[in-house]
Tab-separated table of C-alpha atoms in Angstrom:
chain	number	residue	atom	x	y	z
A	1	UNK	CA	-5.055	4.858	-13.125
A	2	UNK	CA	-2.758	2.114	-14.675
A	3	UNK	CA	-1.751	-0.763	-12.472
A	4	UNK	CA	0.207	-3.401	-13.256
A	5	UNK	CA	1.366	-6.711	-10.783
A	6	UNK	CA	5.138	-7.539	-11.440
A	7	UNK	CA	4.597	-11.749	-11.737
A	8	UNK	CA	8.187	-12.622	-10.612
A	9	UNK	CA	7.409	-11.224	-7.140
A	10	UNK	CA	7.039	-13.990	-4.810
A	11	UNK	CA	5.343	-11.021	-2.363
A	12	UNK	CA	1.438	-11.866	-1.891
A	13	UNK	CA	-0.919	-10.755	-4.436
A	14	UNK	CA	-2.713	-8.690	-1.974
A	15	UNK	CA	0.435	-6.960	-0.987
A	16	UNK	CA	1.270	-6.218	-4.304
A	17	UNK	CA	-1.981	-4.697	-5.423
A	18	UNK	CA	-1.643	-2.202	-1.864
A	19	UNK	CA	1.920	-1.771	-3.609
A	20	UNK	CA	0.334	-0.981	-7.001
A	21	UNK	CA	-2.186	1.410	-5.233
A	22	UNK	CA	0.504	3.387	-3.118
A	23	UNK	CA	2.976	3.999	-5.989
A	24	UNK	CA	0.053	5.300	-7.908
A	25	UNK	CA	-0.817	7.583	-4.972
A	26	UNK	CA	3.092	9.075	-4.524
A	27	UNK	CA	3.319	9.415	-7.833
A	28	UNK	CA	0.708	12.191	-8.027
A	29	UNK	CA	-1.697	9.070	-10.570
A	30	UNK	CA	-4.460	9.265	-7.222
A	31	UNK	CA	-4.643	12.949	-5.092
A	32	UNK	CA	-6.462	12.679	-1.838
A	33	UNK	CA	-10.021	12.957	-2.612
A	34	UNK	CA	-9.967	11.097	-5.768
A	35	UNK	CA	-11.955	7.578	-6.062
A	36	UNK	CA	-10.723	4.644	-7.214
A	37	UNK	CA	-12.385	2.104	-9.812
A	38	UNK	CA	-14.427	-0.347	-7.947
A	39	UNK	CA	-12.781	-3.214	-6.738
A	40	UNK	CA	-14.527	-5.686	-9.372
A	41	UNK	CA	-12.830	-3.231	-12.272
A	42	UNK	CA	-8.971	-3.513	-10.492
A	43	UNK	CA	-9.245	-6.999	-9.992
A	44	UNK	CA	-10.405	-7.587	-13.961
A	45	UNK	CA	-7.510	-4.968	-14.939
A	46	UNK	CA	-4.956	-7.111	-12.563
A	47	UNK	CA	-6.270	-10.444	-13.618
A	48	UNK	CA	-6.791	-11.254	-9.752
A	49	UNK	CA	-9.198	-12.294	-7.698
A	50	UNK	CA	-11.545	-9.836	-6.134
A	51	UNK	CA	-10.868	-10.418	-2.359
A	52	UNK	CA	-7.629	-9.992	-3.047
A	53	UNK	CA	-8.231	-6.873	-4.235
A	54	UNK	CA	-10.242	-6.189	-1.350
A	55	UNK	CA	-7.677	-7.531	1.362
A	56	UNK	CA	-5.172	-5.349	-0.639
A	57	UNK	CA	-7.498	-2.177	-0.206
A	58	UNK	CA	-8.434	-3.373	3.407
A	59	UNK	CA	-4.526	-2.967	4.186
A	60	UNK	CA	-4.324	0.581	2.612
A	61	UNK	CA	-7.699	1.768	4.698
A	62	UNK	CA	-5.934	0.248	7.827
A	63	UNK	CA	-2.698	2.387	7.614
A	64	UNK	CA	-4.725	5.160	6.748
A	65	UNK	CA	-4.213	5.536	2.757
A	66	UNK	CA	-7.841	5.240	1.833
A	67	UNK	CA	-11.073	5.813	3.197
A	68	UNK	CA	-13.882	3.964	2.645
A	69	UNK	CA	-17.099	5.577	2.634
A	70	UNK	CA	-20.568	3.924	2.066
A	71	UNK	CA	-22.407	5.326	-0.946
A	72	UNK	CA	-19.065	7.101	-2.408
A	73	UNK	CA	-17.048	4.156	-2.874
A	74	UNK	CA	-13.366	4.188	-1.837
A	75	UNK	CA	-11.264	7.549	-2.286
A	76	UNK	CA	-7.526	8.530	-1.370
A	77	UNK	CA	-7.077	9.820	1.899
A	78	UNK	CA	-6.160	13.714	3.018
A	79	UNK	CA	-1.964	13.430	3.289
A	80	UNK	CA	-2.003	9.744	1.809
A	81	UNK	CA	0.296	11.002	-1.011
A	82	UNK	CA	3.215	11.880	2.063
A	83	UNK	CA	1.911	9.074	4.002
A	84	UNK	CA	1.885	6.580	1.382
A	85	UNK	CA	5.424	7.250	0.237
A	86	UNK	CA	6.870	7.066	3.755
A	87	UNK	CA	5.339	3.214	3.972
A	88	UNK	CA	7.335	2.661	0.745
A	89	UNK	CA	10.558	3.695	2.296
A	90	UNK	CA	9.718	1.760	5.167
A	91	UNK	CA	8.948	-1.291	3.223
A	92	UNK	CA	12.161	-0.903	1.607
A	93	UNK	CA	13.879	-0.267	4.973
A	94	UNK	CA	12.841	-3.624	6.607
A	95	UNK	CA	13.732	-5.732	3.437
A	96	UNK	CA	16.759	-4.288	3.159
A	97	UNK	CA	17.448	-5.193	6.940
A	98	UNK	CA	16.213	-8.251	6.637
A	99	UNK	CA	18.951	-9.338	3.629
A	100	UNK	CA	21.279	-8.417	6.036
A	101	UNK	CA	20.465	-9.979	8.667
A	102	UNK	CA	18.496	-7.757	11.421
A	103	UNK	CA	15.218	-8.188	12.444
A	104	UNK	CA	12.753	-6.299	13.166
A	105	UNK	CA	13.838	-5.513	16.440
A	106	UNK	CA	16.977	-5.094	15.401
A	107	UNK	CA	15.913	-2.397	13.320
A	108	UNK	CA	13.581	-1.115	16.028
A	109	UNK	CA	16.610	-0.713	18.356
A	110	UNK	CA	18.200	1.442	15.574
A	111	UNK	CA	15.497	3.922	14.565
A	112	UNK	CA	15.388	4.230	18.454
A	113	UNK	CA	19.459	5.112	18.983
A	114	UNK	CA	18.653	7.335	15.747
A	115	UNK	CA	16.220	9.923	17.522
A	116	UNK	CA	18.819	10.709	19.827
């Protein structure tokens, strides 16, 4: 798996390594099941800080991308390839709301007048 930070982002590190991560995923790099480099390896490949890694992994656990398990390290979660696309999309969805202007709820308000 070959990740790579984009240093003209002003996005948080952490955010970009989850970025890094979930690209890899959709892209078919990391199938569910598979187990990622420790987190001391990514952070030496990204040139970043380990608990940034880690709060960048933390993130993907917490929306249900990867599982951690004790003893087998961390591994891509069943569906996180469909699941890990739609939270790009989504991503992209708010920031492209934001530049024009809505907010969140604005855009809440909109996905709800959408399932109508």
């Amino acid at each position: 798996m070959l990740l790579t930070l984009n240093t003209a982002d002003a996005s948080p590190l952490h955010e970009q390594v989850a970025g890094a991560i979930r690209r890899a995923i959709a892209e078919g790099e990391c199938l569910p099941g598979d187990r990622l480099p420790p987190a001391r390896d990514l952070s030496q490949a990204l040139g970043v800080n380990v608990n940034t890694v880690l709060r960048g992994l933390r993130s993907l656990r917490d929306q249900g991308v990867l599982e951690f398990r004790r003893g087998r390290g961390v591994t891509v979660a069943a569906g996180a390839d469909r699941r890990s696309a739609l939270l790009d999309r989504v991503a992209d969805l708010v920031a492209d709301a934001a530049r024009l202007g809505y907010s969140r709820a604005d855009l809440a308000e909109m996905i709800r007048g959408a399932e109508q």
